[in-house]
């Protein structure tokens, strides 16, 4: 079985964006009450949105299950307040739940959290519990920078985040470290903000004892770990200078990288540097880069093709990346897939 650990509902029916636009417009009108409102999307709308996109690509590329979450760039936690984020997250997560119910063989859910800059973790904890216990989700996306590019929150290793980590450990789900859109003109969302955040999160983990406090807490750093694998020597050297653990000890049970790197040389580097136990196959389709690479004639985000091409990795290691690691890092997936089978 081939499990893609990183997919977003980027093709959601238009009604979702119409809801969001109205929600944002209402923020400027204090006379309007803060109601959650409703979303008019039919099952056929959902089918239509997926059949020509994610489902078609799964079939064409030969992948089986996608760990599926709401569109990351649309989380936009910097807009409005925690109530805004809560209503928006609940709708987005409910929609993912409907996708997973319509296509239980193809999708397993991961939730968006109702984060808001400076807000306590309470709303996130409630939504995580709802998503896991009521919707059958197996993980969450955690935005290390809900300000959208201004980095006003404490580092991920700060006690500010601990109540959420306690809940994650309790329900045994990991988080993918995933920023959203950028409202800082310096940082292009998918080209800079995403990669910056991946790199930043790794350095935060390296410099603190978070995993001593939470030995079973697990994070997936997406987009191949940002700049980390390419600069592994720098981080190894920094860890040594700072009297921190060796990197392979640091990441072993707690930090994982996906394969959302859109060229073969980058994948080869990732596979050479990061232990096979810490790599999960992911494509982020349909997502950040949608075009065809003129040098290969294949889609940039067809990352399975790159892994298939690499000959320096053993078949057992490929099995880990395609399936076994995902089952270990997202243990709740085992029940979901088994239930379908
Ligand atoms: Zn993503």
CSV table of N, CA, C and O and ligand atoms in Angstrom, one decimal, residues 6 8 72 176 178 194 222-223 284, ligand 1:
chain,number,residue,atom,x,y,z
A,6,UNK,N,0.7,13.7,2.7
A,6,UNK,CA,0.5,15.1,2.6
A,6,UNK,C,-0.3,15.5,1.4
A,6,UNK,O,0.1,15.6,0.3
A,8,UNK,N,-3.9,18.2,0.4
A,8,UNK,CA,-4.8,19.2,0.9
A,8,UNK,C,-6.0,19.3,0.0
A,8,UNK,O,-5.9,19.0,-1.2
A,72,UNK,N,-4.0,24.3,3.2
A,72,UNK,CA,-3.2,25.0,4.3
A,72,UNK,C,-3.1,26.5,4.1
A,72,UNK,O,-3.2,27.2,5.1
A,176,UNK,N,1.7,17.8,11.7
A,176,UNK,CA,2.5,18.3,10.6
A,176,UNK,C,2.7,19.8,10.9
A,176,UNK,O,1.7,20.5,11.1
A,178,UNK,N,2.9,23.1,9.8
A,178,UNK,CA,2.5,23.7,8.5
A,178,UNK,C,2.0,25.1,8.6
A,178,UNK,O,0.9,25.4,9.2
A,194,UNK,N,6.8,28.9,3.7
A,194,UNK,CA,6.7,27.4,4.0
A,194,UNK,C,8.1,26.9,4.3
A,194,UNK,O,8.3,26.2,5.3
A,222,UNK,N,7.3,19.1,6.8
A,222,UNK,CA,7.0,18.9,5.4
A,222,UNK,C,8.0,19.5,4.4
A,222,UNK,O,9.0,20.1,4.9
A,223,UNK,N,7.7,19.4,3.2
A,223,UNK,CA,8.5,20.0,2.1
A,223,UNK,C,10.0,19.5,2.2
A,223,UNK,O,10.9,20.4,2.1
A,284,UNK,N,2.0,16.4,-1.6
A,284,UNK,CA,1.3,17.7,-1.5
A,284,UNK,C,0.5,18.0,-2.7
A,284,UNK,O,0.4,19.1,-3.2
B,1,LIG,ZN1,0.9,21.3,2.6
